Coordinates of C-alpha atoms (C1' of nucleotides) and ligand atoms in Angstrom, one line a residue:
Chain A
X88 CA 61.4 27.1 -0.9
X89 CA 58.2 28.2 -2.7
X90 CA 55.0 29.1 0.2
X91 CA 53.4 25.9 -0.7
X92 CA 56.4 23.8 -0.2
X93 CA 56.6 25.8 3.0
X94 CA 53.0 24.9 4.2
X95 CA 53.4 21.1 3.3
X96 CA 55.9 20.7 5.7
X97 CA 54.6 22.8 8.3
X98 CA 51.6 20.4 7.6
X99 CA 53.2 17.3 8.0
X100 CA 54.9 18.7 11.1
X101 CA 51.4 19.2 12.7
X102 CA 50.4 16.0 11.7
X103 CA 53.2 14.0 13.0
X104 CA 52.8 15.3 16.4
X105 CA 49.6 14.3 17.1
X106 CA 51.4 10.9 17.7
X107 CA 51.2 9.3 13.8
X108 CA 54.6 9.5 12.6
X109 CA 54.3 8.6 9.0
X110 CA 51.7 10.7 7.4
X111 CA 49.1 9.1 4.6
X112 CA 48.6 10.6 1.7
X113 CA 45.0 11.2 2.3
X114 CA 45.6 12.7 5.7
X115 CA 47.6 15.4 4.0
X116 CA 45.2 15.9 1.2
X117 CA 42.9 16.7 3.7
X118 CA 44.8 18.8 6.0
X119 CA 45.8 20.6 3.3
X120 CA 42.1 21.2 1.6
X121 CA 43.8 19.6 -1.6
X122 CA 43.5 16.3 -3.8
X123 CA 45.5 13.3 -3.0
X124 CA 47.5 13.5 -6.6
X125 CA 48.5 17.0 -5.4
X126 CA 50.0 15.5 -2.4
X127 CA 51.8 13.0 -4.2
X128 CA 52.9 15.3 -6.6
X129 CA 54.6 17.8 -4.1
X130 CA 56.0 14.4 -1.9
X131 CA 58.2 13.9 -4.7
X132 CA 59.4 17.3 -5.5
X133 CA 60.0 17.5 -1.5
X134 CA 61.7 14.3 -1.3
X135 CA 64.0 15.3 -4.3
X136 CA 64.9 18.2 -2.1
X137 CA 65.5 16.0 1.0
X138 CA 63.3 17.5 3.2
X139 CA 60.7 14.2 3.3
X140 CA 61.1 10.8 3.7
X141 CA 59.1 9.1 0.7
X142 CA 58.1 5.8 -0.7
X143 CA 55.5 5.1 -3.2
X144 CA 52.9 4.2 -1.4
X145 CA 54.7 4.0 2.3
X146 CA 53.8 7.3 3.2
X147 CA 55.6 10.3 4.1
X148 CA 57.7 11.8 7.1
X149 CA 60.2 14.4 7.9
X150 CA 63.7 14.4 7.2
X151 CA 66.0 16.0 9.8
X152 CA 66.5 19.1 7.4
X153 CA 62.1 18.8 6.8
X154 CA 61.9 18.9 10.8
X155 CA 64.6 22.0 11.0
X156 CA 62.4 23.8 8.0
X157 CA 58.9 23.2 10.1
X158 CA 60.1 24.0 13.2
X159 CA 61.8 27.3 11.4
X160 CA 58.6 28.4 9.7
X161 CA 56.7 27.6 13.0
X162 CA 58.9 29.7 14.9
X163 CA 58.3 32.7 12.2
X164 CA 54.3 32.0 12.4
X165 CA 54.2 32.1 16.6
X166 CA 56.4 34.9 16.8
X167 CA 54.2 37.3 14.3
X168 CA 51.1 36.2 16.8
X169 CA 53.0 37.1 19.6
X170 CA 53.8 40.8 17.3
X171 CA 50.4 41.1 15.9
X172 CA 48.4 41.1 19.4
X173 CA 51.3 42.6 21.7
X174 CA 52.3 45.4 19.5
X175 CA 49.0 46.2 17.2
X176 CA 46.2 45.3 19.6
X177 CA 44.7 42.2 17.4
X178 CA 43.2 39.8 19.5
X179 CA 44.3 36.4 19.4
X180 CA 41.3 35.1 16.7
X181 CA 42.4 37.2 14.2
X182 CA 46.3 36.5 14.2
X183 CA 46.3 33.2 12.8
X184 CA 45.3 34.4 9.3
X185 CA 47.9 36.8 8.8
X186 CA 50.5 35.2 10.7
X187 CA 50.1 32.5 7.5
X188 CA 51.2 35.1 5.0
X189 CA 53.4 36.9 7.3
X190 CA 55.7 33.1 8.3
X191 CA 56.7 33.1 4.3
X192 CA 58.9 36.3 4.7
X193 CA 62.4 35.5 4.3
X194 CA 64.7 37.1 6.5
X195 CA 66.5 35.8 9.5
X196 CA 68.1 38.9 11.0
X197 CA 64.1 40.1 10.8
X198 CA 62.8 37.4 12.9
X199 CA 65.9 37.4 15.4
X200 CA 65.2 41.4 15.7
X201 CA 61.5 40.7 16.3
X202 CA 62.3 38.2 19.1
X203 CA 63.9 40.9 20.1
X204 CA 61.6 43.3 20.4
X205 CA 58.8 41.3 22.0
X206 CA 61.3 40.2 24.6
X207 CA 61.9 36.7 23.0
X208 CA 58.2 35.1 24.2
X209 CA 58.1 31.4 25.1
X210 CA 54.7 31.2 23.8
X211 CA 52.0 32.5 21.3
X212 CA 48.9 33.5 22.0
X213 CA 47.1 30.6 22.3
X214 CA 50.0 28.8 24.7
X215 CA 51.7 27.1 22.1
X216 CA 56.3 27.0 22.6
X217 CA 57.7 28.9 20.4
X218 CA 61.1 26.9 18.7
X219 CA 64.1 28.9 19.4
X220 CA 66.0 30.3 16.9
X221 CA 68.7 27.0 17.3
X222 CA 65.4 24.4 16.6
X223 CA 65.2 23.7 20.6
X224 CA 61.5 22.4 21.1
X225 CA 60.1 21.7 24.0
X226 CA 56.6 20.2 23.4
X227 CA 54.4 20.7 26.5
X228 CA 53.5 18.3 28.8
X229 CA 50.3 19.5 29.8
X230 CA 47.5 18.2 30.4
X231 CA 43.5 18.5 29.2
X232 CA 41.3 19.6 31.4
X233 CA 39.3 16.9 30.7
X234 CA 41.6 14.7 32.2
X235 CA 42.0 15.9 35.5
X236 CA 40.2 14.7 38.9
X237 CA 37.5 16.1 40.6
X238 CA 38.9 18.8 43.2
X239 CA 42.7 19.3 41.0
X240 CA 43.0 23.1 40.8
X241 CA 45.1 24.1 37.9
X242 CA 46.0 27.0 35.5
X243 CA 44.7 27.3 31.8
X244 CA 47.8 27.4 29.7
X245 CA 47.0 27.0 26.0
X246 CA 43.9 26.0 23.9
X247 CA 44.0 22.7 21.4
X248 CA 41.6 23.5 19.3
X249 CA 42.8 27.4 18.3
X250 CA 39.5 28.3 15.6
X251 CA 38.8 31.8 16.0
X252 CA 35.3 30.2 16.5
X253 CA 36.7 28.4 19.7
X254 CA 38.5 31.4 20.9
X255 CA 35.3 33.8 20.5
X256 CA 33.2 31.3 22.2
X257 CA 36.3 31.6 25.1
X258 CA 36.2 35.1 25.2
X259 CA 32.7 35.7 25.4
X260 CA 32.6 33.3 28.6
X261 CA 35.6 34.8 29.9
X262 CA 37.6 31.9 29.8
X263 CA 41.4 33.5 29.3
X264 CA 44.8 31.9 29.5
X265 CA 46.2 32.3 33.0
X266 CA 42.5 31.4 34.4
X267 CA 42.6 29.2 37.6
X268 CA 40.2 26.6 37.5
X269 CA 39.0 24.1 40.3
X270 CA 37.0 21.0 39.0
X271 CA 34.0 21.1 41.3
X272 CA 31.9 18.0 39.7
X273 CA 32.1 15.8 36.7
X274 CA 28.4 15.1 35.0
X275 CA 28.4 11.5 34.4
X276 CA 25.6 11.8 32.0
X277 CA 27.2 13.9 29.3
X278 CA 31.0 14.4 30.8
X279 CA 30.2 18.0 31.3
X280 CA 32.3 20.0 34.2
X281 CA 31.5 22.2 37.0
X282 CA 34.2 24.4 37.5
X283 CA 35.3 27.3 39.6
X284 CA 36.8 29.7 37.5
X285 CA 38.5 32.3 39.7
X286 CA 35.8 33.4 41.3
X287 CA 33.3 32.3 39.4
X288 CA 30.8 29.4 38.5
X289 CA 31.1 27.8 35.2
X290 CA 29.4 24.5 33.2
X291 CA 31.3 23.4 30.9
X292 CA 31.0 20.9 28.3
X293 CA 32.9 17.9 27.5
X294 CA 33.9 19.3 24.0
X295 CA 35.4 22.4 25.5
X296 CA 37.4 20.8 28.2
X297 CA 38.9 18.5 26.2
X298 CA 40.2 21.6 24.0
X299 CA 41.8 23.6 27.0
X300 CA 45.1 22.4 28.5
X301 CA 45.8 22.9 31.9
X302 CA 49.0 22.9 34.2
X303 CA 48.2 21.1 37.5
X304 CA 48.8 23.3 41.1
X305 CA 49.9 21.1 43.7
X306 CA 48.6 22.5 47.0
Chain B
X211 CA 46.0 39.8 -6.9
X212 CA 48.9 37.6 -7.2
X213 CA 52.7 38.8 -6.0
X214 CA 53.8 39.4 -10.0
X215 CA 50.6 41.8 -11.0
X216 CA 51.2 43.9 -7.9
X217 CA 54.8 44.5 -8.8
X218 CA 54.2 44.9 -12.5
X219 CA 51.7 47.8 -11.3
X220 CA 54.5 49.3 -8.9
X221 CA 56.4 49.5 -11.5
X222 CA 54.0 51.4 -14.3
X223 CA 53.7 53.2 -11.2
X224 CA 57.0 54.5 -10.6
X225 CA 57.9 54.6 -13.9
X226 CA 54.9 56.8 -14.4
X227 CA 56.3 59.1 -12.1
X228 CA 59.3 60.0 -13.8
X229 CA 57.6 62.3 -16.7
X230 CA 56.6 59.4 -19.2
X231 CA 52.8 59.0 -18.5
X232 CA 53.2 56.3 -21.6
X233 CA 54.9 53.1 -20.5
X234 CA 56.9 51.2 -23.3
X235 CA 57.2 47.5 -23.0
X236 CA 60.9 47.1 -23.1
X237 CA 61.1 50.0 -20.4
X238 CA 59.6 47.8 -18.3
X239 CA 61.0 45.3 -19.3
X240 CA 64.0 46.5 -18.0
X241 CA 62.7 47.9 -14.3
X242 CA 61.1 44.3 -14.2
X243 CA 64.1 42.2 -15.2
X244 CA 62.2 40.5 -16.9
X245 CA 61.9 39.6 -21.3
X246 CA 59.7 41.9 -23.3
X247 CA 57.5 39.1 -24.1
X248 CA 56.6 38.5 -20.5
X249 CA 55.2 42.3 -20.1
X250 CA 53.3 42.2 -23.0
X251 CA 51.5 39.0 -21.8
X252 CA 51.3 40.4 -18.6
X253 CA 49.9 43.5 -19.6
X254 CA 47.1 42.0 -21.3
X255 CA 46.4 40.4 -18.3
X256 CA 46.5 43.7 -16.1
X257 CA 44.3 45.0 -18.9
X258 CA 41.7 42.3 -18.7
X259 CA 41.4 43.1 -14.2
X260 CA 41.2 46.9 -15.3
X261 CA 44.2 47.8 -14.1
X262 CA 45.8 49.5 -17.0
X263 CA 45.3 51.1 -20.2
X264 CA 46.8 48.8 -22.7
X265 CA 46.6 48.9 -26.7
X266 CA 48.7 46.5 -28.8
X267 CA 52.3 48.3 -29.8
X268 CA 50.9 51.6 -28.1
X269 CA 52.4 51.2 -24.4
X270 CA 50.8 50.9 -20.8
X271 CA 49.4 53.2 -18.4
X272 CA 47.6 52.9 -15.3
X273 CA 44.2 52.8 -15.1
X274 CA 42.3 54.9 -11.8
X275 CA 41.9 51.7 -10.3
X276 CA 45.6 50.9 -11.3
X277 CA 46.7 53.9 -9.9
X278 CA 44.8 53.3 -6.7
X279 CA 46.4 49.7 -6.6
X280 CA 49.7 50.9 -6.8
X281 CA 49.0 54.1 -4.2
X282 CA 48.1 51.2 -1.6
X283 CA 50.9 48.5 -2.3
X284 CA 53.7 51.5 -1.4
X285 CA 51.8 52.9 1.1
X286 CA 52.2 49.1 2.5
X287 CA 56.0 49.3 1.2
X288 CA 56.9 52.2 3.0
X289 CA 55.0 52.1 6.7
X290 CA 56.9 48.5 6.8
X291 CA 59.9 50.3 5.8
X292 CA 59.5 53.0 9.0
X293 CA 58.4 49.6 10.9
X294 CA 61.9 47.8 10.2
X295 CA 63.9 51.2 11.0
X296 CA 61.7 53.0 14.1
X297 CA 61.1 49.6 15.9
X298 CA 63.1 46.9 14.6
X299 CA 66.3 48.9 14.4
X300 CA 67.4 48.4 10.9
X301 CA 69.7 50.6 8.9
X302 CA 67.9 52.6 5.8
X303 CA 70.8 50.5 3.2
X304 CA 68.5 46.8 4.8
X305 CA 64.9 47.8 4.5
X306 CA 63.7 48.1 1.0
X307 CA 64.6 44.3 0.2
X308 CA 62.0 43.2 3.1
X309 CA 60.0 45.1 2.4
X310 CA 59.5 44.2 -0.7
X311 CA 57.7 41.2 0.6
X312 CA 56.0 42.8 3.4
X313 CA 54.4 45.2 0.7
X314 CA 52.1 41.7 -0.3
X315 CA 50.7 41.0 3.2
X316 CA 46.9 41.0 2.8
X317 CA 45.0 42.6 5.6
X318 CA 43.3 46.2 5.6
X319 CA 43.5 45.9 9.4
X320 CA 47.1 45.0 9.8
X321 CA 48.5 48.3 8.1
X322 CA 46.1 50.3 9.9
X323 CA 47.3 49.4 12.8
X324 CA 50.6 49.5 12.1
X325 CA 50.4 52.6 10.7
X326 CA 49.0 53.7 14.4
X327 CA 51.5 52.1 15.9
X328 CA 54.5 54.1 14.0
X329 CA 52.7 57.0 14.6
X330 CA 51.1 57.5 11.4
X331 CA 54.7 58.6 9.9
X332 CA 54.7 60.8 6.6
X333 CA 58.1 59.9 5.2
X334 CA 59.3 56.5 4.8
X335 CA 63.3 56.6 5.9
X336 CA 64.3 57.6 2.4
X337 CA 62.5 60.9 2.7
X338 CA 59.9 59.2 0.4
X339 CA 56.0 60.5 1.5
X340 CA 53.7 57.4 2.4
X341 CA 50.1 57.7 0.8
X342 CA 47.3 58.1 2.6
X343 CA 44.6 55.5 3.4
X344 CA 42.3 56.6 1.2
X345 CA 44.7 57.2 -1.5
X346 CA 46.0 60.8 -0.5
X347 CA 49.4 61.2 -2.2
X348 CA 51.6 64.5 -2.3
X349 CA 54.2 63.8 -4.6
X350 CA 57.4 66.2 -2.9
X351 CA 58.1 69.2 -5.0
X352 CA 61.9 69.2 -3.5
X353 CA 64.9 70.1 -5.5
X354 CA 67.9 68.5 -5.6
X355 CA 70.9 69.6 -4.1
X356 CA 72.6 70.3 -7.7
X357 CA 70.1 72.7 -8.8
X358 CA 70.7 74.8 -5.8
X359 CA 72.7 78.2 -6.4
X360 CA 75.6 79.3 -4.6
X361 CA 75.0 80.3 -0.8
X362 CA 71.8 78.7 -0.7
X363 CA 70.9 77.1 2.6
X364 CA 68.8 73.8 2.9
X365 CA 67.7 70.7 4.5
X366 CA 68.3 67.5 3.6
X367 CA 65.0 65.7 3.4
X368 CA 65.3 62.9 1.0
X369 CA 67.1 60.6 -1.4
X370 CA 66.7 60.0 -5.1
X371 CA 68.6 56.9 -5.3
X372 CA 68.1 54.5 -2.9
X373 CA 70.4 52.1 -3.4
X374 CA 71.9 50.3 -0.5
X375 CA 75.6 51.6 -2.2
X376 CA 74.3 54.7 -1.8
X377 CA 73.0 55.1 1.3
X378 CA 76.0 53.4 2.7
X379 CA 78.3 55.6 1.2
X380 CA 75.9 58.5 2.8
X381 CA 76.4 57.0 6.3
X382 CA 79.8 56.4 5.9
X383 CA 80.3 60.3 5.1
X384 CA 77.9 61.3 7.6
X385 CA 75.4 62.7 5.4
X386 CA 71.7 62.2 6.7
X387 CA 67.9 63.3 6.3
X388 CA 67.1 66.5 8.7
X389 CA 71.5 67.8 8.1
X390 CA 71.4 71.7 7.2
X391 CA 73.7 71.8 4.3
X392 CA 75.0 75.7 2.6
X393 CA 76.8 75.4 -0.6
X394 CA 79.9 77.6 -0.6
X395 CA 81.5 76.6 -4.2
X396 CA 80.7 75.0 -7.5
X397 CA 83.9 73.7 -9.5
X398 CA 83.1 74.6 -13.3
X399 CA 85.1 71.4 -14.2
X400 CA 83.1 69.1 -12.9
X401 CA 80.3 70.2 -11.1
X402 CA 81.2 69.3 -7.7
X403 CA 80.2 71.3 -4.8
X404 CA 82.2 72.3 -2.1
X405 CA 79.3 72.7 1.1
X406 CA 79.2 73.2 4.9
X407 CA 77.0 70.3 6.8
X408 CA 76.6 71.3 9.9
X409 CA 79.9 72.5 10.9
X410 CA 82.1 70.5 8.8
X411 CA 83.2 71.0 5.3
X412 CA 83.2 69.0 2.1
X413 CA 83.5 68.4 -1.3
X414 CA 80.8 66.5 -3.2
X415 CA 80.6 65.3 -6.7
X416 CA 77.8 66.0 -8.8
X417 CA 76.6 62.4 -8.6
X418 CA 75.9 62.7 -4.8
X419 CA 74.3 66.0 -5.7
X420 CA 72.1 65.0 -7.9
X421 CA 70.9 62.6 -6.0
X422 CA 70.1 64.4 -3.0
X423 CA 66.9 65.9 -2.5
X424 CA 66.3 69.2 -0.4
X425 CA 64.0 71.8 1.0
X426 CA 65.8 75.6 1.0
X427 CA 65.4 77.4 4.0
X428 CA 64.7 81.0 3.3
X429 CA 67.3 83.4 4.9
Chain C
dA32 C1' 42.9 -16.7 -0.5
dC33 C1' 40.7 -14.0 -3.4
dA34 C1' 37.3 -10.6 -4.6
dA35 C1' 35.8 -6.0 -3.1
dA36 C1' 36.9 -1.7 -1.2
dT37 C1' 40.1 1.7 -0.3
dT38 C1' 44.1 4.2 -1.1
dT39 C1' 47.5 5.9 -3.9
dT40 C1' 49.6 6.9 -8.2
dT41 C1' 49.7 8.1 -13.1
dA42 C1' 48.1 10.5 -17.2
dG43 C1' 46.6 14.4 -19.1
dA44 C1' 44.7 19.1 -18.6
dT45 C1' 44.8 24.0 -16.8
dT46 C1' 46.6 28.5 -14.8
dT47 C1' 50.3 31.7 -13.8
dG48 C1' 54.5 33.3 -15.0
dT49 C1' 58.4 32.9 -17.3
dC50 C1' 61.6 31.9 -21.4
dT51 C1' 63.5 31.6 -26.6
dA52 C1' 62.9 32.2 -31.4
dA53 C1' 60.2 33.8 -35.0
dA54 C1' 56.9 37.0 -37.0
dT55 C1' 54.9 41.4 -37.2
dT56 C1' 54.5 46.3 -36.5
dT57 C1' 56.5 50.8 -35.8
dT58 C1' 60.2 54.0 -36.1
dT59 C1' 64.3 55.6 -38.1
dT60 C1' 67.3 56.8 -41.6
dA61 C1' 69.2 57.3 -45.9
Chain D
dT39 C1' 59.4 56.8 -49.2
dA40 C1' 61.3 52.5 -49.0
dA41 C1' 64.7 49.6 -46.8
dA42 C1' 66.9 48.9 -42.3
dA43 C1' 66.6 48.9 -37.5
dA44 C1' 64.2 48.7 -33.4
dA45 C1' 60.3 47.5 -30.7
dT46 C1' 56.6 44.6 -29.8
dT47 C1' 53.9 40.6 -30.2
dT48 C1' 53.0 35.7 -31.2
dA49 C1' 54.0 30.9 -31.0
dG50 C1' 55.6 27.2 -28.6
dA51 C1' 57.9 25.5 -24.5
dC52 C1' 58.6 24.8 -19.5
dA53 C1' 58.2 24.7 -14.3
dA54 C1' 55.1 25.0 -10.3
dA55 C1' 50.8 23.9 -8.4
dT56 C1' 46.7 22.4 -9.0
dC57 C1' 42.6 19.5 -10.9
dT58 C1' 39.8 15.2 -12.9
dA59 C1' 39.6 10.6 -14.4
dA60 C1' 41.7 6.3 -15.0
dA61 C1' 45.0 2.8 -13.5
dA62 C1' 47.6 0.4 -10.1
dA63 C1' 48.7 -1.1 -5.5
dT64 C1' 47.4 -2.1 -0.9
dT65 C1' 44.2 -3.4 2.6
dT66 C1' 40.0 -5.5 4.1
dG67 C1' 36.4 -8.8 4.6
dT68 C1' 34.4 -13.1 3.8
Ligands
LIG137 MN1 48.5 30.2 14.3
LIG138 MN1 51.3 29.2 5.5
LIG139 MN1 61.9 50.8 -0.6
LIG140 MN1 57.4 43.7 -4.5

DNA sequence: ACAAATTTTTAGATTTGTCTAAATTTTTTA
DNA sequence: TAAAAAATTTAGACAAATCTAAAAATTTGT
């Protein structure tokens, strides 16, 4: 597989879990920053290869061996994160650049030795499961801050939105993953929160905590 | 620079620094398994980026840039190298063939690091000296075990060829870099030597020999 | 239901990197 | 030094990945 087979399916991958399961051909255009004939072109070299599902103008989805491949490449992609800020100090808006380039390397024994030496993580650096090396996904269950009630306590577990804009913006208000947070007040006007964030005071907007999960603490 | 230029210029490179400073196409041709009519259109290519000298029918060398180019791609080559052996755990016979892809990875920061991380090594696990940041490069003025006279004692500190036959045929006879080797005999017929490694003794063919780079230790 | 709008595909071009076969230049050798 | 041999380049083709513009299919709106 070339690197821009690779990314097509990682792409469709994204896109089919965000609960559309067959995947226009201008949605993956755009994901992809290409033109629509592009996509069509590579549906059919991918569907020759029977990684997609694809009918002229029916849209496209993954085969069982396309799902494997995404959740393969995936895998590679979270587990350089997890190498690139554990080992060499990068912080977690820098790694998803080179953890693009560095998910196209081709050696299995390499990633299986990495897993290895990062003590086989469960999740990147911005919350997100890694796939084992068998395919085993667990998607996470949790929920957006956004979504919880007024008084829920809960622990920050993972961003949505992972820019390295978003995760600046984090760092510089000392939002981190592992945060406690209590909703103290909901704004009706504008859906912002009040929050306690360990032991401090914190406004946030709408637009933020609807990119944040959370995992709920029952007390 | 895509994948194919950077190898072409490792290549010249390495070529380069066997004696010829003039590169012919079929030469490499041959070190590029590729057709001569590739290089040559490849060549003008390099040419046009500045990259290498290149007149019609007259051979290839490197330009400063060139040379620069290349300095950096197996100073990348080689730290990944150390990387797969120091802290991944791979044997010297499995590294080169990753690392051949690593070597492409763009990001100025990411071999920085991971050259701080190893340590800032200055031999790759072949014995081979990794250029500096900025370019630094002592080629090693070692000799190879052949050319040593009779009674000479030396360290083993590199290897010519570094084929994975050869380096597995090394391991499997318990030759390594760092082994103090004295050679006690050369047979006229065929130019073997008979040495002491450490404390065991054995005969070696001129082959191996040649192949073995050294550093005399004066008596 | 049918015209209009939108989406998708096709046709044809371009770039990179490769190939084969033919032409050209350089080197060798007689 | 001129023919033969070898090396190199050119010409033309192809696959991968992309683009633009045009055609075709599908969806939408009245
Ligand atoms: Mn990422
Ligand atoms: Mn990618
Ligand atoms: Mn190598
Ligand atoms: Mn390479």
């Amino acid at each position: 597989m070339t690197h821009s087979e690779e990314n097509y399916i990682k792409a469709i991958f994204h896109l089919a879990s965000t609960g559309i399961e067959v995947i226009s051909t201008n949605a993956l255009a755009e994901k992809m920053e290409t033109k629509p004939s592009s996509v069509t072109d590579m549906m059919r070299r991918l569907s020759e290869k029977g990684l997609v599902h694809y009918k002229k103008y029916q849209g496209v989805s993954l085969t069982t061996l396309g799902t494997k491949t995404a959740l393969s490449i995936i895998r590679k992609h979270r587990l350089w994160e997890v190498f690139l800020v554990e080992k060499l100090g990068f912080t977690w808006d820098e790694v998803h650049e080179i953890a693009e380039q560095l998910e196209h390397i081709k050696s299995e024994k390499l990633i299986d030795k990495l897993d290895e030496l990062l003590d086989f993580p469960k999740f990147d650096p911005h919350g997100d499961p890694i796939p084992g090396k068998n395919g085993e996904f667990m998607e996470h269950d949790n929920q957006l801050l956004s979504q919880l009630p007024i008084g829920s306590v809960a622990l920050c577990v993972g961003v949505k939105d992972s820019s390295a804009v978003f995760l600046r913006f984090l760092d510089k208000n000392s939002i981190a993953l592992g945060n406690k947070m209590k909703i103290l007040e909901k704004e009706e006007f504008d859906n912002s929160l009040r929050i306690l964030l360990d032991e401090r005071e914190l406004q946030i907007s709408q637009q933020i905590a609807s990119n944040l999960y959370v995992k709920k603490i029952e007390l």
